[in-house]
Amino acid sequence: MEMRTRFAPSPTGFLHIGNFRTALFIYLAAKSLGGKFVLRVEDTDQKREVEGAVAGLLDILGWLGIHFDEGPSAGGRFGPYVQSQRRPIYDKYATELLDKGGAYRCFCTSERLEKMRADQQAKKLPPRYDRTCRHLTDEEIEEKMKAGEPYVIRQKIPEEGEIVVHDELRGDIRFDCADLDDHVLIKSDGMPTYQFASVVDDHTMEMTHVLRGDEWLSSFPKNILLYQAFGWQPPKFAHIPLILNKGGGKLSKRQGDVTVEDYRAKGYLPEAILNFCVLMGWHPKDENEILSLKEMEEKFRLEDIRISPAVFDLEKMDYFNGYYIRHKSWDELVSLCVPHLVADGLIEESGSGYKNLSTGEILSRQFLRGVAALEQERLKKLSDIGEATRFFFEKDLSYEPELLIWKKATAEEVKANLEKSLELLEKVPAEDWTKHSSKDAVVSHIEATGGRMGDYLWPLRVALTGRKASPGPFEVAEVLGKEKSLERLKRAIEKL
Ligand code: GLU
């Protein structure tokens, strides 16, 4: 039998990184077993639905390289794949379940239920429906329906006994039926709850595996009882542990970014997000933690998912992002950095190229490549590129003249050294303006005169960048070009 599994998100707008990790595990389980990966949109809770959420979800997953074999846009023979379009299917199975005695109509008003709950709370009893309507006679039910009384449909859980369910990761788990609630399957507006819709859909869509977050473990016995009530063979279940923050709490917005969209906007690469996420709760058998999506597909085994909660460690994400940034070609890196330079207001698109918004010049691809290449080793996320390289784009650098002064040197000495550097660099031919030639010109003078490197190179670097910390002066000079470099030197001399 073909393996089939699904990712079943509720379309609430953005993709939480924990949900994405679950989606990734489901996708990899499908790929590793040669199965089908299906998207099912669980939108029965219409209040929470956000317009455009499905398109957004497909967009972000597509960006990460995750595609579905079946779903609302991929199609397939088990559609519709959106729960709100499956009402007739739920109606049919709800009627069937009532006929089979696996469920019953409950006419209790919300006032009655509230009072019941308050009483239970006062007596320190667990909150549970007291099963009043379970004992209504057929005549009573008919009467209430005729009178148009609203009702929900509840699952009829066995009153006693034990239910043993099997989780692929945890093995057998035992539940006492007396601890389970007759929960609602169909709401008074006729819409199914998750508990009903997911079972009906997983069955009718012929899912062989259900992988879902372990927050659903407590529903697991009720779901299995529902399969039994219908007389259906349940799929295999695996509950995937939650992701916690470093303090051990739930990963929530209060501690920082939690959606994949946030990370994309900050300039995290899809490769890094995938690699980081796959290691939250799973590990390859060998020690090699750097994994492409293809390698993950080959190495992943469902049974190797760990059941202890995974911990979200942003430093590790930064490490992977830095790694993948370093492995980009310069051209790829430029293309990745440009949107961030635009967002930071340093450049804008102009014809087929880019314009420096400070100077108005049209920038060469070579210049942009030079800028990006200089930061490649250090860059943790693409959105840092603007701040790190702003000085390359600025028309006039603003910095205090004191910054030019290296250690105990006097302003006069620094000025003299900058004048000497200027004189030496002027002699380097423009067509041979490389970091090597400019370095040779300045360093050979320092060596010949027995001067100290810092006395020359510090002011030179500050003159070119206006910063306390930056790449070295000759690397920066190469990217800036001869004309601009000399101009900046002259301006620094004027400051002293
Ligand atoms: N809609 C549920 C959720 O987003 C799906 C759980 C499941 O995969 O069954 O948590």
XYZ file of C-alpha atoms and ligand atoms in Angstrom:
506
model
C 0.000 0.000 0.000
C 1.276 3.437 -0.873
C 2.351 5.530 2.092
C 0.301 8.720 2.380
C 0.645 11.449 4.942
C -0.412 15.036 5.347
C 0.408 18.431 6.773
C -2.834 19.886 8.116
C -2.342 23.478 9.234
C -5.012 25.927 10.266
C -4.595 28.974 8.049
C -3.874 31.641 10.613
C -1.553 33.837 8.569
C 2.038 32.939 9.246
C 4.011 29.740 9.549
C 5.248 29.233 13.111
C 8.740 27.775 13.081
C 7.526 24.861 15.240
C 4.765 24.085 12.752
C 7.281 24.251 9.976
C 9.541 21.774 11.775
C 6.509 19.461 12.028
C 5.774 19.976 8.311
C 9.388 19.204 7.467
C 9.351 15.960 9.449
C 6.113 14.919 7.739
C 7.540 15.779 4.331
C 10.737 13.836 5.056
C 8.803 10.854 6.385
C 6.838 10.801 3.120
C 9.967 11.129 0.976
C 11.915 8.537 2.931
C 9.093 6.009 2.508
C 8.422 6.873 -1.130
C 5.010 8.211 -0.111
C 2.695 11.070 -0.951
C 2.773 14.379 0.899
C -0.621 16.052 1.072
C -1.684 19.519 2.183
C -5.009 19.747 3.935
C -6.252 23.113 5.105
C -8.059 22.903 8.435
C -10.230 25.995 8.388
C -13.316 24.862 10.255
C -12.657 27.500 12.882
C -13.633 30.311 10.529
C -13.044 33.030 13.093
C -9.318 32.446 12.959
C -9.030 32.311 9.203
C -6.916 34.923 7.497
C -7.481 35.810 3.887
C -4.648 34.842 1.580
C -3.212 32.549 4.236
C -3.129 29.471 2.010
C -1.345 31.315 -0.787
C 1.093 32.664 1.799
C 1.690 29.197 3.181
C 2.381 27.738 -0.249
C 4.690 30.639 -0.991
C 6.830 30.250 2.109
C 6.973 26.452 1.866
C 7.834 26.701 -1.833
C 10.636 29.131 -0.952
C 11.990 26.475 1.406
C 11.783 23.859 -1.333
C 8.857 21.945 0.180
C 6.182 20.991 -2.341
C 3.016 18.941 -2.051
C 1.904 16.004 -4.160
C -1.742 16.824 -3.460
C -3.538 19.792 -2.009
C -5.694 22.845 -2.726
C -3.458 24.024 -5.556
C -1.726 20.774 -6.525
C -5.090 19.000 -6.876
C -5.555 15.253 -6.467
C -8.317 12.688 -6.391
C -9.164 13.079 -2.686
C -10.224 16.719 -2.803
C -11.505 19.138 -1.847
C -8.463 19.644 0.368
C -9.964 22.545 2.285
C -12.162 21.484 5.187
C -14.692 24.285 4.843
C -15.508 22.843 1.406
C -16.120 19.358 2.798
C -19.329 20.021 4.741
C -21.439 17.424 2.855
C -18.844 14.755 3.681
C -18.937 15.582 7.400
C -22.747 15.698 7.391
C -22.884 12.247 5.865
C -20.470 10.731 8.367
C -22.048 12.491 11.342
C -25.373 10.896 10.435
C -23.681 7.541 9.981
C -22.033 7.813 13.403
C -25.316 8.727 15.096
C -26.932 5.701 13.455
C -24.117 3.474 14.625
C -24.505 4.709 18.190
C -21.038 6.227 18.358
C -22.350 9.737 19.009
C -25.375 11.567 20.350
C -27.081 14.919 20.104
C -26.641 17.234 23.048
C -29.146 20.048 23.575
C -27.593 21.535 26.716
C -27.592 25.315 26.665
C -24.404 27.261 27.217
C -25.848 28.569 30.526
C -26.356 25.020 31.753
C -22.830 24.015 30.666
C -21.326 27.044 32.380
C -23.107 26.242 35.609
C -22.029 22.615 35.355
C -18.416 23.702 34.896
C -18.566 26.108 37.827
C -19.916 23.320 40.032
C -17.173 20.964 38.900
C -14.559 23.609 39.589
C -15.955 24.219 43.080
C -15.786 20.478 43.775
C -12.297 20.312 42.223
C -13.526 17.811 39.649
C -11.996 17.688 36.162
C -14.022 19.693 33.605
C -16.120 17.185 31.724
C -19.549 17.014 30.141
C -21.876 15.281 32.618
C -23.503 13.231 29.854
C -27.065 14.408 30.602
C -28.155 14.218 26.951
C -26.585 10.799 26.474
C -29.623 9.374 28.216
C -32.352 11.177 26.285
C -35.001 8.906 24.794
C -35.687 8.892 21.050
C -38.980 10.681 21.728
C -37.295 13.414 23.737
C -34.750 13.959 20.990
C -37.418 14.115 18.340
C -39.413 16.616 20.331
C -36.440 18.906 20.866
C -35.523 18.741 17.206
C -39.057 19.540 16.170
C -39.000 22.535 18.485
C -35.860 23.676 16.678
C -33.623 23.493 19.749
C -29.992 23.923 18.756
C -27.714 20.990 19.461
C -24.166 19.744 19.138
C -23.114 16.176 18.442
C -20.892 14.540 21.037
C -18.735 11.456 20.871
C -20.062 8.568 22.960
C -16.998 7.431 24.870
C -17.247 4.002 26.595
C -18.061 4.563 30.253
C -15.410 2.237 31.520
C -12.505 0.080 30.423
C -9.102 0.846 29.048
C -8.073 1.960 25.599
C -4.558 1.139 24.390
C -3.235 3.257 21.556
C 0.008 2.808 19.670
C 2.326 5.676 18.868
C 5.136 4.906 16.421
C 7.649 6.749 18.601
C 6.368 6.005 22.079
C 4.926 2.524 21.735
C 1.686 1.571 23.503
C -0.024 4.175 25.652
C -2.892 3.253 27.970
C -5.821 5.496 28.819
C -8.674 4.909 31.197
C -11.950 5.600 29.358
C -13.407 7.034 32.562
C -10.945 9.922 32.174
C -12.125 10.855 28.682
C -14.690 13.495 27.882
C -17.648 13.096 25.516
C -16.239 15.935 23.458
C -18.047 17.826 20.728
C -17.702 16.475 17.195
C -20.164 18.764 15.419
C -20.809 22.284 16.649
C -24.261 23.867 16.790
C -23.622 25.649 13.485
C -23.084 22.259 11.876
C -19.339 22.695 11.488
C -17.158 19.789 12.610
C -14.490 20.185 15.266
C -10.897 19.173 14.639
C -11.547 15.869 16.406
C -14.196 14.839 13.908
C -12.988 16.453 10.686
C -9.431 15.185 11.004
C -10.516 11.581 11.548
C -13.039 11.655 8.698
C -10.535 13.307 6.398
C -7.609 11.093 7.303
C -9.804 8.077 6.619
C -11.427 9.304 3.415
C -8.146 10.665 2.086
C -6.614 7.232 2.759
C -3.828 8.441 4.992
C -1.527 5.672 6.155
C 0.415 7.881 8.591
C -0.618 10.765 10.794
C 2.265 12.796 12.127
C 1.245 15.689 14.311
C 2.364 17.778 17.262
C 2.319 16.064 20.629
C -0.188 18.601 21.933
C -2.667 16.171 20.345
C -1.593 13.204 22.463
C -4.497 13.714 24.851
C -6.959 13.517 21.928
C -5.320 10.376 20.612
C -7.450 7.797 22.518
C -10.653 9.624 21.563
C -9.585 9.642 17.912
C -8.880 5.914 17.994
C -12.251 5.278 19.653
C -13.852 7.213 16.832
C -12.143 5.023 14.228
C -13.445 2.022 16.142
C -16.971 3.439 16.299
C -16.956 3.818 12.526
C -15.378 0.388 12.097
C -12.382 1.891 10.312
C -8.736 0.855 10.413
C -6.782 3.777 11.917
C -3.582 5.011 10.275
C -0.246 4.852 12.079
C 0.274 7.777 14.433
C 3.435 9.542 15.524
C 3.327 12.541 17.853
C 6.172 14.945 17.345
C 7.536 16.750 20.403
C 7.215 20.462 20.860
C 9.999 22.966 20.440
C 10.838 24.867 23.604
C 12.811 28.029 24.144
C 16.099 27.876 26.040
C 14.343 28.613 29.322
C 12.142 25.549 28.828
C 8.957 27.478 27.987
C 6.795 27.522 24.907
C 8.326 29.202 21.882
C 6.297 32.362 21.662
C 6.414 35.782 20.080
C 7.454 37.383 23.333
C 10.960 35.913 23.069
C 11.531 37.061 19.516
C 10.836 35.861 16.016
C 8.725 32.749 15.761
C 7.537 32.655 12.171
C 9.458 31.462 9.148
C 8.389 34.690 7.416
C 10.237 36.671 10.124
C 13.406 34.740 9.401
C 13.067 35.136 5.662
C 12.683 38.897 6.095
C 15.803 39.017 8.244
C 17.847 37.326 5.553
C 18.065 33.757 6.729
C 18.597 31.413 3.807
C 16.183 28.545 3.168
C 19.068 26.064 3.371
C 19.921 27.333 6.862
C 16.318 27.251 8.106
C 15.873 23.701 6.805
C 19.143 22.498 8.257
C 18.482 24.143 11.601
C 14.907 22.840 11.826
C 15.640 19.251 10.884
C 18.061 18.928 13.802
C 15.422 19.967 16.332
C 14.349 16.480 17.325
C 16.183 14.357 14.797
C 19.842 13.621 14.103
C 21.560 11.745 11.298
C 23.343 8.568 12.284
C 26.715 9.999 11.280
C 28.170 13.174 12.747
C 27.713 15.317 9.653
C 25.196 17.982 10.619
C 25.400 19.951 7.380
C 22.568 18.570 5.303
C 20.924 19.609 2.081
C 17.221 18.886 1.654
C 18.127 16.013 -0.653
C 20.450 14.486 1.931
C 17.745 14.861 4.571
C 15.321 13.006 2.303
C 17.813 10.155 2.013
C 18.837 9.948 5.661
C 15.620 10.698 7.512
C 13.845 7.865 9.317
C 10.557 8.438 11.066
C 11.491 6.095 13.900
C 14.578 8.180 14.693
C 12.560 11.240 15.765
C 13.331 11.911 19.393
C 10.479 12.178 21.839
C 12.102 14.632 24.224
C 11.286 18.281 23.470
C 13.690 20.053 21.147
C 15.274 23.347 22.163
C 15.347 26.370 19.907
C 18.846 27.823 19.823
C 19.133 30.946 17.678
C 22.929 30.857 17.801
C 22.826 27.564 15.993
C 20.560 29.035 13.343
C 23.052 31.898 12.921
C 25.855 29.397 12.619
C 24.088 27.561 9.796
C 23.157 30.800 8.089
C 26.753 32.030 8.211
C 27.882 28.688 6.847
C 25.512 28.787 3.872
C 26.258 32.464 3.204
C 29.993 31.649 3.051
C 29.262 28.949 0.502
C 27.447 31.228 -1.921
C 29.205 32.391 -5.064
C 29.807 36.143 -5.143
C 27.170 36.567 -7.790
C 24.572 34.674 -5.791
C 25.526 36.678 -2.740
C 25.030 39.983 -4.562
C 21.572 38.907 -5.700
C 20.705 37.917 -2.133
C 22.074 41.119 -0.579
C 20.615 43.614 -3.032
C 17.031 43.501 -1.658
C 18.414 44.280 1.806
C 20.505 47.195 0.507
C 17.366 48.483 -1.185
C 15.331 48.014 2.004
C 17.940 49.980 3.936
C 17.649 52.863 1.497
C 21.241 52.635 0.250
C 20.474 51.794 -3.356
C 17.507 51.599 -5.663
C 16.754 49.812 -8.871
C 17.515 51.894 -11.927
C 17.008 50.482 -15.390
C 18.802 47.181 -15.463
C 21.145 48.173 -12.637
C 21.249 49.951 -9.300
C 21.730 53.537 -8.269
C 23.586 54.689 -5.183
C 21.014 56.882 -3.414
C 23.660 58.951 -1.651
C 25.773 59.854 -4.669
C 23.340 59.266 -7.514
C 25.871 57.091 -9.363
C 24.890 53.967 -11.243
C 26.727 51.120 -9.577
C 28.591 48.417 -11.403
C 27.884 44.790 -10.623
C 31.577 44.500 -9.871
C 31.322 47.145 -7.159
C 28.353 45.406 -5.535
C 30.138 42.108 -5.773
C 33.175 43.600 -4.078
C 31.055 45.027 -1.269
C 29.259 41.735 -0.635
C 32.409 39.623 -0.960
C 34.172 41.669 1.720
C 31.466 40.853 4.252
C 30.898 37.268 3.205
C 33.040 35.724 5.932
C 31.440 37.705 8.734
C 27.822 37.957 7.696
C 25.387 36.101 9.952
C 22.260 37.237 8.198
C 21.662 39.068 4.953
C 19.793 41.911 6.627
C 23.068 42.923 8.357
C 24.656 43.777 5.010
C 23.403 47.374 4.886
C 24.722 48.331 8.296
C 28.020 46.535 7.706
C 28.718 48.178 4.343
C 26.973 51.549 4.586
C 30.313 53.402 4.358
C 30.850 52.134 0.827
C 27.750 53.959 -0.342
C 27.936 57.187 1.627
C 28.967 60.341 -0.138
C 30.555 61.952 2.901
C 31.682 59.930 5.838
C 30.926 61.515 9.133
C 33.327 60.670 11.925
C 35.274 62.542 14.557
C 38.851 63.498 13.556
C 40.102 61.858 16.790
C 39.154 58.493 15.376
C 41.981 58.876 12.860
C 44.541 58.997 15.623
C 46.275 55.751 16.377
C 47.297 55.191 19.996
C 49.665 57.920 21.238
C 50.387 59.565 17.894
C 49.831 63.312 17.560
C 47.467 64.829 15.027
C 50.486 66.196 13.134
C 52.092 62.781 12.866
C 48.854 61.216 11.671
C 48.401 63.982 9.142
C 51.934 63.521 7.836
C 51.428 59.772 7.538
C 48.146 60.198 5.686
C 49.826 62.672 3.324
C 52.562 60.167 2.691
C 50.015 57.387 2.021
C 48.183 59.686 -0.347
C 51.366 60.481 -2.217
C 52.258 56.784 -2.513
C 48.784 55.720 -3.596
C 48.509 58.452 -6.195
C 51.384 56.745 -7.974
C 49.578 53.402 -8.254
C 48.135 53.288 -11.785
C 44.316 53.280 -11.839
C 44.268 50.221 -14.090
C 46.370 48.305 -11.565
C 44.341 49.405 -8.515
C 44.162 46.198 -6.494
C 44.540 45.475 -2.810
C 47.963 44.022 -3.590
C 49.351 46.973 -5.496
C 48.098 49.543 -2.989
C 49.393 47.478 -0.123
C 52.809 47.109 -1.767
C 52.988 50.843 -2.303
C 52.283 51.748 1.322
C 53.820 48.815 3.171
C 57.133 48.892 1.333
C 57.519 52.516 2.404
C 56.749 51.693 6.036
C 59.239 48.863 5.990
C 61.921 50.901 4.280
C 61.604 53.724 6.796
C 61.233 51.463 9.859
C 57.827 52.954 10.689
C 55.089 51.186 12.617
C 52.286 49.638 10.608
C 49.519 50.921 12.878
C 50.706 54.527 12.517
C 49.901 54.373 8.825
C 47.285 51.696 8.411
C 44.892 52.753 11.187
C 44.383 56.294 9.899
C 44.272 55.033 6.352
C 41.522 52.575 7.198
C 39.503 55.134 9.193
C 39.879 57.632 6.347
C 38.336 55.110 3.970
C 35.576 53.791 6.217
C 34.978 56.290 9.020
C 34.733 53.345 11.398
C 36.441 51.860 14.380
C 36.052 48.380 12.934
C 35.884 47.370 9.291
C 37.691 45.245 6.729
C 41.327 46.227 6.064
C 42.240 49.456 4.232
C 43.550 47.858 1.048
C 40.535 45.591 0.588
C 38.232 48.563 1.062
C 40.331 50.720 -1.281
C 40.133 48.105 -4.005
C 36.341 48.076 -3.897
C 36.036 51.862 -3.646
C 38.345 52.404 -6.620
C 41.265 54.795 -6.863
C 39.392 58.038 -7.307
C 37.086 57.625 -4.331
C 39.811 56.267 -2.118
C 42.047 59.262 -2.749
C 39.144 61.638 -2.272
C 38.429 60.127 1.145
C 42.093 60.386 2.083
C 42.150 64.064 1.168
C 39.063 64.710 3.217
C 40.615 63.005 6.225
C 43.729 65.137 5.891
C 41.545 68.250 5.829
C 39.948 67.173 9.090
C 43.243 67.202 10.958
N -4.952 21.705 12.363
C -4.163 21.009 13.336
C -3.030 21.909 13.802
O -2.750 22.866 13.115
C -3.607 19.758 12.691
C -3.117 18.716 13.595
C -2.917 17.454 12.785
O -1.924 17.389 12.054
O -3.752 16.559 12.841
O -2.462 21.681 14.832
